[in-house]
Amino acid sequence: SPATSRHDRIVKFQKYRDAGVREYWIVDPEEQYITTHTLKDGAYLAFPYGDTDTVPVAVLPGLEIDLAAIFKESGELTPPSSLLPPL
């Protein structure tokens, strides 16, 4: 959320790094991009992805997220339940 952006990008960044969180993502649905942060040797490496990219999930090898299937043209996120196959 715009109201918590600074908190998410600075405070949480430091807390997650200090706690050893191996990966976290910041999603901007309005601009339709995601930045992943992957912990390596005590520091985060940032990887930006756009709305048509496929994002590898570092902590789950082999899993990739197709952002074209996530983002709508309106700039909103598609609800995750609509992406799952029926049971």
PDB file of C-alpha atoms in Angstrom:
ATOM      1  CA  SER A   1       0.000   0.000   0.000  1.00  0.00           C
ATOM      2  CA  PRO A   2       1.263   3.541  -0.682  1.00  0.00           C
ATOM      3  CA  ALA A   3       0.720   4.378   2.975  1.00  0.00           C
ATOM      4  CA  THR A   4       3.151   1.675   4.122  1.00  0.00           C
ATOM      5  CA  SER A   5       5.608   1.730   1.229  1.00  0.00           C
ATOM      6  CA  ARG A   6       8.435   3.302   3.219  1.00  0.00           C
ATOM      7  CA  HIS A   7       7.877   0.836   6.076  1.00  0.00           C
ATOM      8  CA  ASP A   8       7.826  -2.120   3.663  1.00  0.00           C
ATOM      9  CA  ARG A   9      10.947  -1.044   1.782  1.00  0.00           C
ATOM     10  CA  ILE A  10      13.101   0.056   4.719  1.00  0.00           C
ATOM     11  CA  VAL A  11      11.939  -1.225   8.101  1.00  0.00           C
ATOM     12  CA  LYS A  12      10.706  -4.649   6.998  1.00  0.00           C
ATOM     13  CA  PHE A  13      13.704  -4.996   4.674  1.00  0.00           C
ATOM     14  CA  GLN A  14      16.092  -4.660   7.618  1.00  0.00           C
ATOM     15  CA  LYS A  15      14.023  -6.809   9.970  1.00  0.00           C
ATOM     16  CA  TYR A  16      13.636  -9.589   7.412  1.00  0.00           C
ATOM     17  CA  ARG A  17      17.349  -9.507   6.579  1.00  0.00           C
ATOM     18  CA  ASP A  18      18.316  -9.608  10.252  1.00  0.00           C
ATOM     19  CA  ALA A  19      15.911 -12.517  10.848  1.00  0.00           C
ATOM     20  CA  GLY A  20      17.349 -14.459   7.905  1.00  0.00           C
ATOM     21  CA  VAL A  21      14.205 -14.421   5.746  1.00  0.00           C
ATOM     22  CA  ARG A  22      15.536 -15.995   2.561  1.00  0.00           C
ATOM     23  CA  GLU A  23      13.212 -14.281   0.104  1.00  0.00           C
ATOM     24  CA  TYR A  24      10.526 -11.641   0.067  1.00  0.00           C
ATOM     25  CA  TRP A  25       8.646  -9.833  -2.667  1.00  0.00           C
ATOM     26  CA  ILE A  26       7.359  -6.315  -3.013  1.00  0.00           C
ATOM     27  CA  VAL A  27       4.401  -6.096  -5.388  1.00  0.00           C
ATOM     28  CA  ASP A  28       3.240  -2.877  -7.013  1.00  0.00           C
ATOM     29  CA  PRO A  29      -0.130  -3.662  -8.617  1.00  0.00           C
ATOM     30  CA  GLU A  30      -0.596  -0.154  -9.998  1.00  0.00           C
ATOM     31  CA  GLU A  31       2.721  -0.119 -11.852  1.00  0.00           C
ATOM     32  CA  GLN A  32       2.486  -3.873 -12.480  1.00  0.00           C
ATOM     33  CA  TYR A  33       5.901  -4.931 -11.300  1.00  0.00           C
ATOM     34  CA  ILE A  34       7.403  -7.102  -8.621  1.00  0.00           C
ATOM     35  CA  THR A  35      10.791  -6.855  -6.995  1.00  0.00           C
ATOM     36  CA  THR A  36      12.072 -10.009  -5.362  1.00  0.00           C
ATOM     37  CA  HIS A  37      14.698  -9.828  -2.643  1.00  0.00           C
ATOM     38  CA  THR A  38      16.818 -12.944  -2.170  1.00  0.00           C
ATOM     39  CA  LEU A  39      19.162 -13.273   0.794  1.00  0.00           C
ATOM     40  CA  LYS A  40      22.737 -14.204  -0.073  1.00  0.00           C
ATOM     41  CA  ASP A  41      25.667 -13.960   2.333  1.00  0.00           C
ATOM     42  CA  GLY A  42      23.679 -11.769   4.731  1.00  0.00           C
ATOM     43  CA  ALA A  43      22.571  -9.237   2.099  1.00  0.00           C
ATOM     44  CA  TYR A  44      19.560  -9.025  -0.174  1.00  0.00           C
ATOM     45  CA  LEU A  45      19.915  -9.141  -3.938  1.00  0.00           C
ATOM     46  CA  ALA A  46      17.062  -7.343  -5.686  1.00  0.00           C
ATOM     47  CA  PHE A  47      15.569  -8.589  -8.948  1.00  0.00           C
ATOM     48  CA  PRO A  48      12.894  -6.480 -10.702  1.00  0.00           C
ATOM     49  CA  TYR A  49      10.240  -8.077 -12.927  1.00  0.00           C
ATOM     50  CA  GLY A  50       7.619  -6.526 -15.194  1.00  0.00           C
ATOM     51  CA  ASP A  51       4.057  -7.514 -15.980  1.00  0.00           C
ATOM     52  CA  THR A  52       4.958 -10.017 -18.713  1.00  0.00           C
ATOM     53  CA  ASP A  53       7.907 -11.689 -16.984  1.00  0.00           C
ATOM     54  CA  THR A  54       8.061 -15.090 -15.382  1.00  0.00           C
ATOM     55  CA  VAL A  55       9.461 -14.932 -11.865  1.00  0.00           C
ATOM     56  CA  PRO A  56      11.416 -17.836 -10.382  1.00  0.00           C
ATOM     57  CA  VAL A  57      10.739 -18.484  -6.698  1.00  0.00           C
ATOM     58  CA  ALA A  58      14.211 -18.822  -5.191  1.00  0.00           C
ATOM     59  CA  VAL A  59      13.114 -20.709  -2.074  1.00  0.00           C
ATOM     60  CA  LEU A  60      11.055 -23.215  -4.084  1.00  0.00           C
ATOM     61  CA  PRO A  61      13.266 -24.387  -6.958  1.00  0.00           C
ATOM     62  CA  GLY A  62      11.295 -25.205 -10.085  1.00  0.00           C
ATOM     63  CA  LEU A  63       8.362 -22.946  -9.182  1.00  0.00           C
ATOM     64  CA  GLU A  64       7.840 -19.946 -11.446  1.00  0.00           C
ATOM     65  CA  ILE A  65       5.078 -17.333 -11.414  1.00  0.00           C
ATOM     66  CA  ASP A  66       3.789 -16.010 -14.754  1.00  0.00           C
ATOM     67  CA  LEU A  67       3.055 -12.340 -14.103  1.00  0.00           C
ATOM     68  CA  ALA A  68       0.956 -12.042 -17.271  1.00  0.00           C
ATOM     69  CA  ALA A  69      -1.459 -14.468 -15.609  1.00  0.00           C
ATOM     70  CA  ILE A  70      -1.436 -12.420 -12.396  1.00  0.00           C
ATOM     71  CA  PHE A  71      -1.772  -8.822 -13.556  1.00  0.00           C
ATOM     72  CA  LYS A  72      -4.834  -7.582 -15.373  1.00  0.00           C
ATOM     73  CA  GLU A  73      -4.780  -4.738 -17.898  1.00  0.00           C
ATOM     74  CA  SER A  74      -6.530  -2.570 -15.315  1.00  0.00           C
ATOM     75  CA  GLY A  75      -3.459  -2.718 -13.099  1.00  0.00           C
ATOM     76  CA  GLU A  76      -5.108  -4.840 -10.449  1.00  0.00           C
ATOM     77  CA  LEU A  77      -4.063  -8.234  -9.262  1.00  0.00           C
ATOM     78  CA  THR A  78      -6.110 -11.245 -10.289  1.00  0.00           C
ATOM     79  CA  PRO A  79      -7.399 -12.962  -7.152  1.00  0.00           C
ATOM     80  CA  PRO A  80      -5.239 -16.036  -6.500  1.00  0.00           C
ATOM     81  CA  SER A  81      -8.255 -18.337  -6.252  1.00  0.00           C
ATOM     82  CA  SER A  82      -9.135 -17.620  -9.882  1.00  0.00           C
ATOM     83  CA  LEU A  83      -5.715 -18.924 -10.965  1.00  0.00           C
ATOM     84  CA  LEU A  84      -6.073 -22.276  -9.255  1.00  0.00           C
ATOM     85  CA  PRO A  85      -7.564 -25.296 -11.010  1.00  0.00           C
ATOM     86  CA  PRO A  86     -10.876 -26.548  -9.604  1.00  0.00           C
ATOM     87  CA  LEU A  87     -10.643 -29.397  -7.096  1.00  0.00           C
TER      88      LEU A  87
END
